[in-house]
CSV table of C-alpha atoms in Angstrom, one decimal:
chain,number,residue,atom,x,y,z
A,1,UNK,CA,-31.3,-9.4,-36.6
A,2,UNK,CA,-29.5,-8.6,-39.9
A,3,UNK,CA,-31.5,-5.5,-40.2
A,4,UNK,CA,-29.6,-3.8,-37.7
A,5,UNK,CA,-26.3,-1.6,-38.9
A,6,UNK,CA,-23.2,-3.9,-39.1
A,7,UNK,CA,-21.5,-2.2,-36.1
A,8,UNK,CA,-24.2,-3.1,-33.9
A,9,UNK,CA,-24.8,-6.8,-34.8
A,10,UNK,CA,-22.1,-8.1,-32.6
A,11,UNK,CA,-23.4,-6.6,-29.4
A,12,UNK,CA,-27.1,-7.8,-30.6
A,13,UNK,CA,-26.0,-11.4,-31.2
A,14,UNK,CA,-24.4,-11.6,-27.7
A,15,UNK,CA,-27.5,-10.0,-26.0
A,16,UNK,CA,-29.8,-12.4,-27.7
A,17,UNK,CA,-27.7,-15.3,-27.1
A,18,UNK,CA,-27.5,-14.6,-23.3
A,19,UNK,CA,-31.4,-14.2,-23.4
A,20,UNK,CA,-31.8,-17.6,-25.1
A,21,UNK,CA,-30.0,-19.3,-22.3
A,22,UNK,CA,-32.2,-18.0,-19.6
A,23,UNK,CA,-35.7,-16.9,-21.5
A,24,UNK,CA,-37.5,-16.6,-18.3
A,25,UNK,CA,-35.1,-13.6,-17.4
A,26,UNK,CA,-35.0,-12.2,-21.1
A,27,UNK,CA,-37.0,-8.9,-21.6
A,28,UNK,CA,-37.5,-8.0,-25.2
A,29,UNK,CA,-37.1,-4.2,-26.5
A,30,UNK,CA,-37.4,-2.6,-29.8
A,31,UNK,CA,-34.2,-1.1,-30.9
A,32,UNK,CA,-30.5,-1.5,-30.9
A,33,UNK,CA,-28.4,-1.6,-27.8
A,34,UNK,CA,-28.2,2.0,-26.4
A,35,UNK,CA,-32.1,2.7,-27.3
A,36,UNK,CA,-34.3,4.5,-24.7
A,37,UNK,CA,-36.1,1.1,-24.6
A,38,UNK,CA,-32.8,-0.7,-23.7
A,39,UNK,CA,-32.4,1.6,-20.9
A,40,UNK,CA,-36.0,1.2,-19.8
A,41,UNK,CA,-35.3,-2.7,-19.7
A,42,UNK,CA,-32.2,-2.1,-17.5
A,43,UNK,CA,-34.1,0.4,-15.2
A,44,UNK,CA,-37.2,-1.7,-14.8
A,45,UNK,CA,-35.6,-5.3,-14.4
A,46,UNK,CA,-31.9,-4.7,-13.3
A,47,UNK,CA,-31.6,-8.5,-12.9
A,48,UNK,CA,-33.3,-9.1,-16.3
A,49,UNK,CA,-31.5,-10.0,-19.8
A,50,UNK,CA,-32.4,-7.3,-22.4
A,51,UNK,CA,-32.8,-8.7,-25.7
A,52,UNK,CA,-32.6,-6.2,-28.8
A,53,UNK,CA,-35.4,-6.7,-31.5
A,54,UNK,CA,-35.5,-4.6,-34.8
A,55,UNK,CA,-39.4,-4.0,-34.6
A,56,UNK,CA,-42.2,-3.8,-32.1
A,57,UNK,CA,-43.5,-7.0,-33.7
A,58,UNK,CA,-40.2,-8.7,-33.0
A,59,UNK,CA,-40.3,-7.9,-29.5
A,60,UNK,CA,-43.7,-9.2,-29.2
A,61,UNK,CA,-43.0,-12.4,-31.3
A,62,UNK,CA,-40.2,-13.0,-29.0
A,63,UNK,CA,-42.6,-13.4,-26.1
A,64,UNK,CA,-45.0,-15.5,-27.9
A,65,UNK,CA,-42.4,-17.9,-29.1
A,66,UNK,CA,-40.9,-18.1,-25.5
A,67,UNK,CA,-37.4,-16.7,-26.2
A,68,UNK,CA,-38.2,-13.9,-24.0
A,69,UNK,CA,-40.3,-14.0,-20.8
A,70,UNK,CA,-41.5,-10.4,-21.2
A,71,UNK,CA,-41.3,-7.4,-23.6
A,72,UNK,CA,-41.2,-3.7,-22.7
A,73,UNK,CA,-42.9,-1.5,-25.2
A,74,UNK,CA,-43.2,2.3,-25.1
A,75,UNK,CA,-46.7,3.5,-25.9
A,76,UNK,CA,-47.1,7.2,-25.3
A,77,UNK,CA,-44.9,10.3,-24.7
A,78,UNK,CA,-45.6,13.5,-23.0
A,79,UNK,CA,-44.3,15.6,-26.0
A,80,UNK,CA,-45.0,13.7,-28.8
A,81,UNK,CA,-48.0,11.5,-28.2
A,82,UNK,CA,-48.7,7.9,-29.1
A,83,UNK,CA,-45.5,5.7,-29.7
A,84,UNK,CA,-46.6,2.0,-30.7
A,85,UNK,CA,-49.8,1.3,-32.1
A,86,UNK,CA,-50.4,-1.2,-29.1
A,87,UNK,CA,-54.2,-1.4,-30.0
A,88,UNK,CA,-53.2,-3.2,-33.3
A,89,UNK,CA,-50.3,-5.3,-32.1
A,90,UNK,CA,-51.5,-6.5,-28.8
A,91,UNK,CA,-55.1,-8.0,-29.6
A,92,UNK,CA,-53.7,-10.2,-32.2
A,93,UNK,CA,-50.7,-11.3,-30.0
A,94,UNK,CA,-52.3,-13.0,-27.2
A,95,UNK,CA,-50.1,-11.3,-24.7
A,96,UNK,CA,-51.2,-9.2,-21.6
A,97,UNK,CA,-50.2,-5.6,-20.2
A,98,UNK,CA,-49.1,-6.8,-16.8
A,99,UNK,CA,-47.2,-3.7,-15.7
A,100,UNK,CA,-46.2,0.0,-16.7
A,101,UNK,CA,-43.1,1.9,-16.4
A,102,UNK,CA,-42.4,5.7,-16.5
A,103,UNK,CA,-39.0,6.9,-17.8
A,104,UNK,CA,-37.6,10.4,-18.3
A,105,UNK,CA,-36.1,10.7,-21.6
A,106,UNK,CA,-33.2,13.0,-22.6
A,107,UNK,CA,-31.8,13.2,-26.1
A,108,UNK,CA,-28.3,13.9,-27.4
A,109,UNK,CA,-27.2,15.1,-30.7
A,110,UNK,CA,-23.9,13.2,-31.7
A,111,UNK,CA,-21.9,13.1,-34.7
A,112,UNK,CA,-18.5,11.5,-36.0
A,113,UNK,CA,-16.7,14.7,-35.1
A,114,UNK,CA,-17.2,17.2,-32.1
A,115,UNK,CA,-16.8,20.3,-34.6
A,116,UNK,CA,-18.9,18.8,-37.4
A,117,UNK,CA,-21.4,21.2,-39.3
A,118,UNK,CA,-24.6,19.3,-39.1
A,119,UNK,CA,-27.0,19.5,-41.7
A,120,UNK,CA,-29.1,16.4,-41.0
A,121,UNK,CA,-30.1,14.5,-37.9
A,122,UNK,CA,-31.1,10.9,-38.1
A,123,UNK,CA,-33.4,9.1,-35.3
A,124,UNK,CA,-36.6,7.5,-34.5
A,125,UNK,CA,-39.4,9.7,-35.6
A,126,UNK,CA,-40.8,10.1,-31.7
A,127,UNK,CA,-37.1,11.5,-30.9
A,128,UNK,CA,-37.4,13.8,-34.0
A,129,UNK,CA,-40.7,15.1,-32.9
A,130,UNK,CA,-39.7,15.5,-29.4
A,131,UNK,CA,-36.7,17.6,-30.5
A,132,UNK,CA,-38.4,19.4,-33.4
A,133,UNK,CA,-38.1,23.1,-32.1
A,134,UNK,CA,-34.4,22.6,-31.7
A,135,UNK,CA,-33.8,21.1,-35.0
A,136,UNK,CA,-36.0,23.6,-36.8
A,137,UNK,CA,-34.3,26.5,-34.9
A,138,UNK,CA,-30.9,25.3,-36.5
A,139,UNK,CA,-32.1,24.5,-39.9
A,140,UNK,CA,-31.3,20.7,-39.5
A,141,UNK,CA,-33.0,18.4,-41.6
A,142,UNK,CA,-34.7,15.5,-39.7
A,143,UNK,CA,-34.3,12.0,-41.2
A,144,UNK,CA,-36.4,9.0,-39.9
A,145,UNK,CA,-34.8,5.9,-38.8
A,146,UNK,CA,-35.9,2.5,-37.1
A,147,UNK,CA,-34.8,3.6,-33.8
A,148,UNK,CA,-32.6,6.1,-31.9
A,149,UNK,CA,-29.6,3.8,-31.2
A,150,UNK,CA,-29.5,2.2,-34.6
A,151,UNK,CA,-29.4,5.6,-36.0
A,152,UNK,CA,-26.2,6.4,-34.0
A,153,UNK,CA,-24.8,3.1,-35.4
A,154,UNK,CA,-25.6,3.9,-39.0
A,155,UNK,CA,-24.1,7.4,-38.6
A,156,UNK,CA,-21.1,6.2,-37.0
A,157,UNK,CA,-20.4,3.7,-40.0
A,158,UNK,CA,-21.0,6.3,-42.6
A,159,UNK,CA,-18.6,8.6,-44.2
A,160,UNK,CA,-20.8,11.8,-44.0
A,161,UNK,CA,-19.2,14.8,-42.1
A,162,UNK,CA,-22.6,16.6,-41.9
A,163,UNK,CA,-24.7,13.7,-40.6
A,164,UNK,CA,-25.7,13.6,-36.8
A,165,UNK,CA,-28.1,11.1,-34.9
A,166,UNK,CA,-30.3,11.9,-32.0
A,167,UNK,CA,-30.0,9.1,-29.3
A,168,UNK,CA,-29.4,8.5,-25.6
A,169,UNK,CA,-25.8,9.5,-24.7
A,170,UNK,CA,-25.0,6.0,-23.9
A,171,UNK,CA,-25.3,5.5,-27.7
A,172,UNK,CA,-22.4,7.6,-28.4
A,173,UNK,CA,-20.3,5.7,-26.3
A,174,UNK,CA,-21.2,2.5,-27.6
A,175,UNK,CA,-20.6,3.5,-31.2
A,176,UNK,CA,-17.9,5.9,-31.0
A,177,UNK,CA,-19.6,9.0,-31.9
A,178,UNK,CA,-18.9,12.4,-30.3
A,179,UNK,CA,-21.7,14.2,-28.3
A,180,UNK,CA,-22.5,17.7,-29.9
A,181,UNK,CA,-25.2,19.0,-27.7
A,182,UNK,CA,-27.2,17.3,-24.5
A,183,UNK,CA,-30.6,17.4,-23.6
A,184,UNK,CA,-31.9,19.0,-26.9
A,185,UNK,CA,-35.7,17.9,-26.1
A,186,UNK,CA,-38.1,20.6,-26.4
A,187,UNK,CA,-39.1,20.4,-22.8
A,188,UNK,CA,-37.5,19.1,-19.7
A,189,UNK,CA,-40.5,17.1,-18.3
A,190,UNK,CA,-40.1,14.5,-21.3
A,191,UNK,CA,-41.6,11.4,-20.0
A,192,UNK,CA,-42.4,8.2,-21.8
A,193,UNK,CA,-44.8,5.6,-20.9
A,194,UNK,CA,-43.8,1.8,-21.3
A,195,UNK,CA,-46.1,-1.1,-20.8
A,196,UNK,CA,-44.7,-4.5,-20.0
A,197,UNK,CA,-46.4,-7.5,-21.9
A,198,UNK,CA,-46.3,-11.2,-20.8
A,199,UNK,CA,-47.9,-14.3,-21.8
A,200,UNK,CA,-50.0,-14.8,-18.6
A,201,UNK,CA,-52.3,-12.0,-17.3
A,202,UNK,CA,-51.2,-10.4,-14.0
A,203,UNK,CA,-53.2,-11.1,-10.9
A,204,UNK,CA,-53.1,-7.9,-8.7
A,205,UNK,CA,-54.1,-7.8,-5.4
A,206,UNK,CA,-58.0,-7.4,-5.0
A,207,UNK,CA,-58.0,-4.8,-2.4
A,208,UNK,CA,-55.1,-2.8,-3.9
A,209,UNK,CA,-55.0,-0.3,-6.8
A,210,UNK,CA,-55.8,-1.9,-10.1
A,211,UNK,CA,-55.5,-0.4,-13.7
A,212,UNK,CA,-57.5,-2.3,-16.5
A,213,UNK,CA,-57.1,-1.7,-20.1
A,214,UNK,CA,-59.5,-3.1,-22.7
A,215,UNK,CA,-60.6,-2.6,-26.4
A,216,UNK,CA,-64.4,-2.4,-27.5
A,217,UNK,CA,-65.8,-1.5,-30.7
A,218,UNK,CA,-68.9,0.3,-30.7
A,219,UNK,CA,-71.9,-0.4,-33.0
A,220,UNK,CA,-72.8,2.1,-35.8
A,221,UNK,CA,-75.9,3.5,-34.2
A,222,UNK,CA,-76.7,6.8,-32.3
A,223,UNK,CA,-75.3,7.5,-29.0
A,224,UNK,CA,-73.4,4.2,-29.0
A,225,UNK,CA,-70.2,5.7,-27.1
A,226,UNK,CA,-72.7,7.4,-24.7
A,227,UNK,CA,-74.1,4.2,-23.7
A,228,UNK,CA,-71.1,2.1,-23.5
A,229,UNK,CA,-69.4,4.7,-21.1
A,230,UNK,CA,-72.7,5.3,-19.0
A,231,UNK,CA,-71.8,2.2,-17.1
A,232,UNK,CA,-68.7,3.5,-15.8
A,233,UNK,CA,-70.4,6.7,-14.5
A,234,UNK,CA,-73.3,4.7,-12.9
A,235,UNK,CA,-70.8,2.5,-10.9
A,236,UNK,CA,-68.3,5.1,-10.0
A,237,UNK,CA,-65.4,4.0,-12.1
A,238,UNK,CA,-62.8,6.7,-12.9
A,239,UNK,CA,-61.4,6.3,-16.4
A,240,UNK,CA,-58.0,8.1,-16.7
A,241,UNK,CA,-57.7,7.7,-20.4
A,242,UNK,CA,-59.8,7.1,-23.7
A,243,UNK,CA,-58.4,6.6,-27.4
A,244,UNK,CA,-60.3,6.0,-30.3
A,245,UNK,CA,-59.1,4.1,-33.5
A,246,UNK,CA,-60.8,3.4,-37.0
A,247,UNK,CA,-61.5,-0.3,-37.8
A,248,UNK,CA,-60.9,-1.2,-41.5
A,249,UNK,CA,-61.4,1.3,-44.5
A,250,UNK,CA,-65.4,1.9,-44.0
A,251,UNK,CA,-64.7,4.7,-41.4
A,252,UNK,CA,-67.9,3.5,-39.8
A,253,UNK,CA,-66.8,1.0,-36.9
A,254,UNK,CA,-64.7,2.7,-34.3
A,255,UNK,CA,-62.7,1.0,-31.7
A,256,UNK,CA,-62.0,2.4,-28.2
A,257,UNK,CA,-59.4,1.6,-25.8
A,258,UNK,CA,-60.1,2.9,-22.4
A,259,UNK,CA,-57.8,2.7,-19.1
A,260,UNK,CA,-59.8,2.7,-16.0
A,261,UNK,CA,-59.0,2.6,-12.2
A,262,UNK,CA,-60.9,-0.8,-11.6
A,263,UNK,CA,-60.7,-4.5,-11.4
A,264,UNK,CA,-62.6,-6.0,-14.4
A,265,UNK,CA,-64.5,-8.1,-11.6
A,266,UNK,CA,-65.4,-5.2,-9.3
A,267,UNK,CA,-69.0,-4.9,-8.4
A,268,UNK,CA,-70.9,-1.9,-7.1
A,269,UNK,CA,-74.1,-1.3,-5.5
A,270,UNK,CA,-75.9,-2.0,-8.5
A,271,UNK,CA,-74.5,-5.6,-8.6
A,272,UNK,CA,-73.1,-5.2,-12.1
A,273,UNK,CA,-69.6,-5.1,-13.4
A,274,UNK,CA,-69.0,-1.7,-14.9
A,275,UNK,CA,-68.4,-3.0,-18.5
A,276,UNK,CA,-71.4,-5.4,-18.7
A,277,UNK,CA,-75.1,-4.5,-19.7
A,278,UNK,CA,-74.5,-1.1,-21.1
A,279,UNK,CA,-71.3,-2.0,-23.2
A,280,UNK,CA,-73.1,-5.2,-24.4
A,281,UNK,CA,-75.9,-3.4,-25.8
A,282,UNK,CA,-73.9,-0.9,-27.4
A,283,UNK,CA,-70.8,-2.6,-28.8
A,284,UNK,CA,-70.0,-5.2,-31.2
A,285,UNK,CA,-67.1,-6.7,-29.3
A,286,UNK,CA,-65.0,-6.0,-26.3
A,287,UNK,CA,-61.7,-7.9,-25.0
A,288,UNK,CA,-59.4,-7.1,-22.1
A,289,UNK,CA,-55.8,-6.4,-22.9
A,290,UNK,CA,-54.4,-6.0,-19.6
A,291,UNK,CA,-54.7,-5.5,-15.8
A,292,UNK,CA,-51.9,-4.6,-13.4
A,293,UNK,CA,-51.1,-2.8,-9.9
A,294,UNK,CA,-49.2,0.0,-9.1
A,295,UNK,CA,-46.4,1.0,-11.7
A,296,UNK,CA,-43.2,2.7,-11.3
A,297,UNK,CA,-41.2,5.8,-12.3
A,298,UNK,CA,-37.5,6.0,-13.5
A,299,UNK,CA,-35.0,6.3,-10.9
A,300,UNK,CA,-33.7,9.4,-12.7
A,301,UNK,CA,-35.4,12.5,-11.9
A,302,UNK,CA,-35.7,15.7,-14.1
A,303,UNK,CA,-34.4,19.0,-13.2
A,304,UNK,CA,-35.4,20.8,-10.1
A,305,UNK,CA,-39.1,22.0,-10.2
A,306,UNK,CA,-40.1,19.5,-12.9
A,307,UNK,CA,-42.8,17.0,-11.7
A,308,UNK,CA,-42.5,13.3,-12.3
A,309,UNK,CA,-45.7,11.4,-13.1
A,310,UNK,CA,-46.7,9.3,-10.0
A,311,UNK,CA,-48.3,6.0,-10.7
A,312,UNK,CA,-52.2,6.1,-9.9
A,313,UNK,CA,-52.4,9.9,-9.7
A,314,UNK,CA,-54.0,11.7,-12.2
A,315,UNK,CA,-50.8,12.8,-13.8
A,316,UNK,CA,-50.1,9.3,-15.1
A,317,UNK,CA,-52.4,10.1,-18.0
A,318,UNK,CA,-49.8,12.1,-19.7
A,319,UNK,CA,-51.1,15.6,-20.7
A,320,UNK,CA,-51.5,16.2,-24.5
A,321,UNK,CA,-50.3,12.6,-25.5
A,322,UNK,CA,-52.7,12.4,-28.3
A,323,UNK,CA,-54.7,15.4,-29.6
A,324,UNK,CA,-57.6,13.2,-30.9
A,325,UNK,CA,-57.7,11.1,-27.7
A,326,UNK,CA,-58.4,13.1,-24.7
A,327,UNK,CA,-57.9,12.0,-21.3
A,328,UNK,CA,-61.1,11.7,-19.1
A,329,UNK,CA,-59.5,12.3,-15.8
A,330,UNK,CA,-59.4,15.9,-14.7
A,331,UNK,CA,-55.9,17.0,-13.6
A,332,UNK,CA,-56.4,20.6,-13.1
A,333,UNK,CA,-59.2,23.2,-12.8
A,334,UNK,CA,-60.2,23.8,-16.5
A,335,UNK,CA,-59.7,27.3,-18.1
A,336,UNK,CA,-63.4,28.8,-18.8
A,337,UNK,CA,-64.1,28.5,-22.6
A,338,UNK,CA,-64.5,32.3,-22.9
A,339,UNK,CA,-60.8,32.9,-22.1
A,340,UNK,CA,-59.4,30.3,-24.6
A,341,UNK,CA,-58.3,31.1,-28.1
A,342,UNK,CA,-60.4,29.6,-30.8
A,343,UNK,CA,-58.3,26.4,-31.6
A,344,UNK,CA,-58.3,25.4,-27.8
A,345,UNK,CA,-61.9,26.3,-27.6
A,346,UNK,CA,-62.6,23.6,-30.1
A,347,UNK,CA,-60.2,21.1,-28.6
A,348,UNK,CA,-61.8,21.8,-25.0
A,349,UNK,CA,-65.4,21.2,-26.4
A,350,UNK,CA,-64.2,17.8,-27.9
A,351,UNK,CA,-63.0,16.9,-24.5
A,352,UNK,CA,-66.1,18.0,-23.0
A,353,UNK,CA,-68.1,15.7,-25.5
A,354,UNK,CA,-66.2,12.7,-24.1
A,355,UNK,CA,-66.8,13.1,-20.4
A,356,UNK,CA,-69.4,11.0,-18.7
């Protein structure tokens, strides 16, 4: 807790104490009061008690130790890709993904004075990435900090007339900063996907929509991934996302985290589950990390004409979220390779290689 800026500690302690009194209603989030994850916790669970944590690991530990009933963690953004390395944090935690939440993100540039000459902007690396064109066009130097609201608190307690923070507008009100520019993100359709973590796995309706997430490590043999994913195609299971991660320092063992529209116990005409035989022969290990029903979107809406991802629509796989981990779901009619520039040709070829 003491890692937060001093001017944020009072509110952090009060929120933590309230959550400790009713841990079943407490929802842990990473960041200082006023961070985007704080807003997501308020939107997702209006009757809940948001509990600020300095790091993602702290939020997960709060749920593991029973001081919070759940945690809400950002995992990917439509402009700047992956947020939290959930594939490293979650398997070790013993927690489960029980829901997802999509929230529109808007960033505000704020400083101690409204007429300040801004030279540096401090914020979470994700926020800096989402505003990189704005900052570069104005020659403002980005400075990474633990989270958006904590950056605002830090700037407020410093005596630097040229320093600014990028955070939600609420943070300016909390820490006494002056808004310089609003909605400085590089695109209006700036959406972050959050997952909700809990100690017990969710039990979605067997006949309703279900999203299943799991991790598996392929064997270091030819066509291991092809064999592992073949069962999804054979059983007609739609995969909306596939991410890959290196395991250890050998660069020979690769883990994959797919998200599919299927219940883990589903059976098709073959009488097998889509992750049984083929995955068993091609993988060293596999482990489910969550399943849930229909997710929700933020009650706030982008500007007119900007679409919001709808849960269980193909658009829930946020486009361009991670360059090296393409979505397998097809959202729009693909452009022929002959009409793509060289760089996009290479990327489209990589995506085609992943299709089953």
